[in-house]
Coordinates of C-alpha atoms in Angstrom, one line a residue:
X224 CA -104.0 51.2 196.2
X225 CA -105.1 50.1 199.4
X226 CA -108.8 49.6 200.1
X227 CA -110.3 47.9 203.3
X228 CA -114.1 47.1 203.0
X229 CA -116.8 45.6 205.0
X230 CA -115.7 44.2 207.9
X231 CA -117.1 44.2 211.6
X232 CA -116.6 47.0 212.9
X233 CA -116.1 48.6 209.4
X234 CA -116.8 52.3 211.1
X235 CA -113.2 52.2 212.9
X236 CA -110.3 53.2 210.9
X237 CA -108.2 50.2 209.9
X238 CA -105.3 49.3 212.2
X239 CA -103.0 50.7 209.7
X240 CA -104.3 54.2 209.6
X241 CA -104.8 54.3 213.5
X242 CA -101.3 55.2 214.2
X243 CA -100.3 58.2 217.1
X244 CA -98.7 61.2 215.9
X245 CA -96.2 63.7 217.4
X246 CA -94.4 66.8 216.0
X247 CA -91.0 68.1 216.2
X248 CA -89.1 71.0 214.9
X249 CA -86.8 71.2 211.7
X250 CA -84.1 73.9 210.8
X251 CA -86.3 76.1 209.5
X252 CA -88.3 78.7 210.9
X253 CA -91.8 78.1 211.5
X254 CA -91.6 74.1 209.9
X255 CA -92.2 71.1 211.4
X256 CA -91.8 67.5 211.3
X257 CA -95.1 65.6 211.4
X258 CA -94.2 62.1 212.2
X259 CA -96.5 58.7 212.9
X260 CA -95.5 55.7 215.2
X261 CA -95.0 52.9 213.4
X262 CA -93.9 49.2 214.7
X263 CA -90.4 48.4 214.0
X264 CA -89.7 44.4 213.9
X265 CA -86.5 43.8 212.5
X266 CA -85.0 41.8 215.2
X267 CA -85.7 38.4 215.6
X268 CA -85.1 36.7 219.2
X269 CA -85.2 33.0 219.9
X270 CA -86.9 31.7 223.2
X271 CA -86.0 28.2 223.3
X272 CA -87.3 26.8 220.4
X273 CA -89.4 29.7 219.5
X274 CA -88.5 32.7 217.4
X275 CA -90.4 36.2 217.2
X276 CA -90.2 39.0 216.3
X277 CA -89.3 41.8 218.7
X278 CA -88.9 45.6 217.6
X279 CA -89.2 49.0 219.5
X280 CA -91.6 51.7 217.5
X281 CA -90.2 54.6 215.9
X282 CA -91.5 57.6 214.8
X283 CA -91.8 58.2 210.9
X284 CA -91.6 60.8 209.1
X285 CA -94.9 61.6 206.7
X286 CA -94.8 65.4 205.9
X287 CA -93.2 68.7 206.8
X288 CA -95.7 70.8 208.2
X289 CA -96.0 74.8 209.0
X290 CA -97.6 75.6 212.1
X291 CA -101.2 75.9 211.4
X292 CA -100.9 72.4 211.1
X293 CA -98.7 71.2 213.5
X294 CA -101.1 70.0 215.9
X295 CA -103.2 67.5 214.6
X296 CA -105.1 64.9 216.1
X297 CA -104.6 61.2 214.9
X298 CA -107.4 59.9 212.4
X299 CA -108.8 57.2 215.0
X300 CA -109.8 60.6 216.4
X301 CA -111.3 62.7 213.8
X302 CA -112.8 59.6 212.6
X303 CA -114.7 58.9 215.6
X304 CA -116.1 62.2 215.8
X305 CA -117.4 61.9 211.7
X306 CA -119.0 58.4 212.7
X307 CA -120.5 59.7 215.9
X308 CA -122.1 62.3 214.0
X309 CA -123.3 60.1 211.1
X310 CA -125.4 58.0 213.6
X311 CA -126.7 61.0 215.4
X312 CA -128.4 62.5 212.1
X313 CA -128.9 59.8 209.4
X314 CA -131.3 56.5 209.9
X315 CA -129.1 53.8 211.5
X316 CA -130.3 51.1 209.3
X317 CA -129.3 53.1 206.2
X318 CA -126.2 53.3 208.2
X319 CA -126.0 49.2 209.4
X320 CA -126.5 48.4 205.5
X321 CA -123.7 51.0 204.2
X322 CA -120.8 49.8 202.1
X323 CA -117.7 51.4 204.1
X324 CA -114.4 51.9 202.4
X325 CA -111.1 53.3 203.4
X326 CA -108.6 55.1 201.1
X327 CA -105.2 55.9 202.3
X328 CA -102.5 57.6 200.2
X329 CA -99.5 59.8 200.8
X330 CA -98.0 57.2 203.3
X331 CA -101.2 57.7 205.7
X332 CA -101.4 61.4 205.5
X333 CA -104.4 61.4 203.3
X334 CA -107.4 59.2 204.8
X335 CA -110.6 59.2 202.8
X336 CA -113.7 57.4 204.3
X337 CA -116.6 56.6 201.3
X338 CA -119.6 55.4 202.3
X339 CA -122.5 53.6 199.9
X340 CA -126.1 54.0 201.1
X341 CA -127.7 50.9 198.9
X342 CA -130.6 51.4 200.9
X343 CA -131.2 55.3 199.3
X344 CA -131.4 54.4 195.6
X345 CA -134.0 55.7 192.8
X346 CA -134.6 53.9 189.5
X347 CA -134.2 55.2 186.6
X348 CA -135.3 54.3 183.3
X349 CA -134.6 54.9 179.5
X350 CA -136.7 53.3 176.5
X351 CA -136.4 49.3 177.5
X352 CA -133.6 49.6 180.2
X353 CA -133.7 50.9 183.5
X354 CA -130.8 51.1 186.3
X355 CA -130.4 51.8 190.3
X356 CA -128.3 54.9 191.8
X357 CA -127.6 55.5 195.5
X358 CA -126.2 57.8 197.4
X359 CA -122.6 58.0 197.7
X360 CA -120.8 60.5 200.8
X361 CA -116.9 60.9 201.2
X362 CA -114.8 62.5 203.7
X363 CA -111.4 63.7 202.7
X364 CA -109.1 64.2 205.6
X365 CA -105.2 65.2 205.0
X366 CA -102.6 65.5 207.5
X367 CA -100.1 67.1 205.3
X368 CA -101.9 69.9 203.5
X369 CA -102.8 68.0 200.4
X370 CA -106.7 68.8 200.5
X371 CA -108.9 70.6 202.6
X372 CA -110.8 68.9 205.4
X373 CA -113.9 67.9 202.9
X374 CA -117.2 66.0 203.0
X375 CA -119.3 65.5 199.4
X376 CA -121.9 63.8 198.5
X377 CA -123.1 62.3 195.3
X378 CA -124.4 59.1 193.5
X379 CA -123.4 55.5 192.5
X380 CA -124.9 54.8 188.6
X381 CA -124.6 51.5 188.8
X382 CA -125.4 51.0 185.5
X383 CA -121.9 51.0 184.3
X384 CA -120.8 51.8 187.9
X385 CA -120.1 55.6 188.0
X386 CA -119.6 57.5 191.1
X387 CA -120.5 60.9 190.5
X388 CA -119.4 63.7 193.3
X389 CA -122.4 66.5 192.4
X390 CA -121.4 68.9 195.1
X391 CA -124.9 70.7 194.5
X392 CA -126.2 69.8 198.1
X393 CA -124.8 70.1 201.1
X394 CA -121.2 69.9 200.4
X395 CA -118.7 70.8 203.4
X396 CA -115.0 72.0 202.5
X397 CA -112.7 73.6 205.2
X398 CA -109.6 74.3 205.3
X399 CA -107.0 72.9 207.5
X400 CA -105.8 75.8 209.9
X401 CA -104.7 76.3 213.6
X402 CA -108.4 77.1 214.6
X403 CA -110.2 74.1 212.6
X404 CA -112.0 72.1 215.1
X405 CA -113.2 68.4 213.9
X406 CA -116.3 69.0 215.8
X407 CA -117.8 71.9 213.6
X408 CA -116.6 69.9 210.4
X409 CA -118.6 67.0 211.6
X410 CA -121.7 69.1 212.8
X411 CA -121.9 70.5 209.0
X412 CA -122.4 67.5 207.7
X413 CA -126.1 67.1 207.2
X414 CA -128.3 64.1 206.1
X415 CA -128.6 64.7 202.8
X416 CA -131.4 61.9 202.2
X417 CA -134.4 64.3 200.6
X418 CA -131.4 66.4 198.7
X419 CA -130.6 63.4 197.0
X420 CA -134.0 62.2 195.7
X421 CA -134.3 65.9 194.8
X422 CA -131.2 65.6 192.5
X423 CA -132.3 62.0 191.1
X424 CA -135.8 63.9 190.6
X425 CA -133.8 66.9 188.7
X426 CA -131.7 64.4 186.8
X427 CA -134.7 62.2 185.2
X428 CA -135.7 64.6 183.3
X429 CA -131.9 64.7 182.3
X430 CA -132.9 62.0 180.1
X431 CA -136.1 63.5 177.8
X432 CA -133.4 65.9 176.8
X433 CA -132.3 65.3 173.2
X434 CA -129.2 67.1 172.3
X435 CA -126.5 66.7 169.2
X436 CA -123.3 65.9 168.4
X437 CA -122.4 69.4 167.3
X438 CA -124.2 70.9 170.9
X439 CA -121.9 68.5 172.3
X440 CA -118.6 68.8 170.5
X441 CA -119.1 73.0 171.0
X442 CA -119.6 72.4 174.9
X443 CA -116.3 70.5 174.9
X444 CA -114.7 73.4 173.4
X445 CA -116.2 75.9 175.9
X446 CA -115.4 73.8 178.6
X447 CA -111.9 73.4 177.8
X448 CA -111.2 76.4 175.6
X449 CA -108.0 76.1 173.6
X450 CA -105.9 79.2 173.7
X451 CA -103.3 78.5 170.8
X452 CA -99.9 80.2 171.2
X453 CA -96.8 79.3 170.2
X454 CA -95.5 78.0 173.7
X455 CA -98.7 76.0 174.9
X456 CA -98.9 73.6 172.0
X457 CA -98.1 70.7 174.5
X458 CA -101.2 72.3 176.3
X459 CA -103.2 72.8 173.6
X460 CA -102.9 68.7 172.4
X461 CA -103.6 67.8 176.0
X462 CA -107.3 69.6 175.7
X463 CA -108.2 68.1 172.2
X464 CA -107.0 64.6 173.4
X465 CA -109.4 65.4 176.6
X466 CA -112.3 66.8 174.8
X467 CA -112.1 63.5 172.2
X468 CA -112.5 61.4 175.2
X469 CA -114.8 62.8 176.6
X470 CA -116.5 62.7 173.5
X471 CA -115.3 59.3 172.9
X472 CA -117.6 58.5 176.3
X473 CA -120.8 60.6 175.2
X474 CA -121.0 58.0 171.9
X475 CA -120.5 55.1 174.3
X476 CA -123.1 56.5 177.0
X477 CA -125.8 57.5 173.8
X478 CA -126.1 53.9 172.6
X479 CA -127.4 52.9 175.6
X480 CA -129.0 55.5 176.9
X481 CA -129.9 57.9 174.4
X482 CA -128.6 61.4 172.9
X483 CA -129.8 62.6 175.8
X484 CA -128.3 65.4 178.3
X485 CA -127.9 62.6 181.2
X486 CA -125.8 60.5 179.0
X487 CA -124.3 64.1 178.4
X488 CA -124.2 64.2 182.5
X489 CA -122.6 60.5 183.0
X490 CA -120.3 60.6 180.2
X491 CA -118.4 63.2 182.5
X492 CA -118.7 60.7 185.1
X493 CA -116.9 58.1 183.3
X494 CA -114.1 60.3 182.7
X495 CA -113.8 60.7 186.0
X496 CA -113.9 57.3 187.1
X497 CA -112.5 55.2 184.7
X498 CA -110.2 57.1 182.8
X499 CA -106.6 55.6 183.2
X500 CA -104.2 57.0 185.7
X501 CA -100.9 57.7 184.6
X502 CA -98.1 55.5 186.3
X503 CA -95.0 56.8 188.1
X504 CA -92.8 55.8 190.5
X505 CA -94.2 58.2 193.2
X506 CA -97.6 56.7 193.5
X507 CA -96.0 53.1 193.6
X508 CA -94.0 54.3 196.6
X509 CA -96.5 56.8 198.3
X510 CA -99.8 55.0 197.7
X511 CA -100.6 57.9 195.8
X512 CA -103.3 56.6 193.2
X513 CA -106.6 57.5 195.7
X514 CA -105.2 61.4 195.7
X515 CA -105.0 61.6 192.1
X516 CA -108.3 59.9 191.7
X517 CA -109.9 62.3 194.1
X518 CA -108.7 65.3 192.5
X519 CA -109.8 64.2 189.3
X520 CA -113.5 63.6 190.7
X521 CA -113.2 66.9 191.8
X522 CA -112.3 68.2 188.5
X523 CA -115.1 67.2 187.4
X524 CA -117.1 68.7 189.9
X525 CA -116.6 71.9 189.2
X526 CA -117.3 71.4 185.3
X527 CA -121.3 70.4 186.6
X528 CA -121.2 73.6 188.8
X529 CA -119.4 75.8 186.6
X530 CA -121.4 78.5 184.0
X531 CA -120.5 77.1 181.4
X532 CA -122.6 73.3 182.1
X533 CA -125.3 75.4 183.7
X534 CA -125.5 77.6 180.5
X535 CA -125.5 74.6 178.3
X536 CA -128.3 73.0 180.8
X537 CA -130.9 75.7 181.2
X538 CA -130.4 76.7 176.9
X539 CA -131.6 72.9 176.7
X540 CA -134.3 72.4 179.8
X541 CA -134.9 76.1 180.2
X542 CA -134.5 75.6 183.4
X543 CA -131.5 76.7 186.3
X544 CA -130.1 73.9 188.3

């Protein structure tokens, strides 16, 4: 996994993810070839005592395309029109202060910008320990299909250093298609400043929640319902080893911070976040480990927007989120 942090000019896409792109047909109807330039420096020269290296480009393939994406721009591109946006709407000394980060994966096809607002934070506090979160924003944007073109926003707990995508405010998803323009994508994302202190508002009272082990085990097993047949046993062991984790990361988040419904909350996050990724020989060769990662925040996502959590929440709070 490559990450490139901090620098200068930290809002330009790194060199490496800046390449040009062009598009040609394969055999089959309606298909295409989306390729990116890349430097090609296997010939060394000498020039009098000097050697270098000296190369034409060439054109790579990264993903077969159909049409309605077979005219994309580059990600310099897109990217400027995100940033451009960014410092029209939010405070540009939340901005200067931001922690950038660039994720590539699938050879350059997936680009995901995250952004860290340390200047946005709450405080929280539980008993005789207390802890910061900020708001956290990412940008998804695939050249090959793999996600739609996508912009959530969420918090950092840096208590035990959870990211949490909530997805309740303000969240932007649209699909990649022959009409999508970069320029309405960008003009949907909002500040979401006051929605965050809103959500850090919703989520203190999160913690003078008291629930139990048995409320918690029985949410597990709504949440990932085991439907036992005789040909999804494999299935059915891959839910009660994820429901004991999760569990696993409730008793962990409870001795710190309570039997509460925000250790509940952040045990879900830690899942998300921390929770090994399998290793194969495609992500060692495709840089895929930011893709998986993202989907798995996103799983998670839709488990804190889904009935079932809300259910569980409002039976404890009495309230709706």
């Amino acid at each position: 996994m490559q990450e490139i942090t901090n620098h200068h000019d930290k809002w330009n896409v790194p060199d490496e993810y800046a390449f040009n792109l062009d598009v040609i047909e394969t055999q089959v109807p309606n298909k295409y070839y989306l390729r990116k330039l890349v430097p090609n420096y296997n010939d060394i020269r000498k020039f009098g005592q000097y050697s270098y290296k000296y190369g034409l480009s060439k054109y790579e393939p990264i993903a077969v395309v159909g049409s309605g994406l077979s005219n994309p721009i580059n990600h310099k591109e897109y990217f400027s029109v995100i940033r451009d946006n960014l410092f029209t709407n939010m405070d540009s000394f939340d901005l200067s202060q931001a922690t950038v980060t660039w994720k590539g994966s699938n050879n350059g096809a997936v680009l995901i910008l995250e952004i860290q607002f340390p200047n946005i934070n709450q405080v929280f506090s539980y008993e005789d320990v207390s802890w910061k979160k900020s708001l956290r924003t990412i940008i998804v944007r695939s050249l090959d299909g793999t996600f739609s073109n996508v912009a959530l926003h969420g918090d950092i707990d840096w208590f035990c250093a959870n990211t949490l995508i909530r997805g309740d405010f303000q969240s932007v998803k649209i699909k990649n298609s022959k009409n999508f323009s970069v320029e309405n994508f960008a003009n949907k994302i909002e500040d979401v400043t006051n929605n965050f202190y809103e959500q850090c508002e919703l989520e203190k009272e999160y913690l003078k929640v008291y629930i139990t082990d048995d409320s918690v085990n029985k949410l597990l097993k709504d949440i990932f319902p085991n439907k036992k047949t005789e040909d999804n046993q494999e299935e059915e062991l891959k839910l009660k080893v994820k429901q004991q984790e999760i569990y696993d990361l409730y008793q962990q988040e409870s001795s710190e911070r309570g039997d509460t419904l925000y250790s509940l909350m952040s045990a879900f996050t830690r899942y998300s976040t921390h929770k090994p990724l399998r290793k194969t020989k495609q992500i060692t060769n495709w840089n895929n480990n930011n893709a998986k990662l993202h989907k798995r925040e996103i799983q998670i996502q839709r488990i804190l927007q889904g009935d079932v959590w809300k259910d569980f929440v409002q039976q404890k709070m009495g309230v709706i989120q």
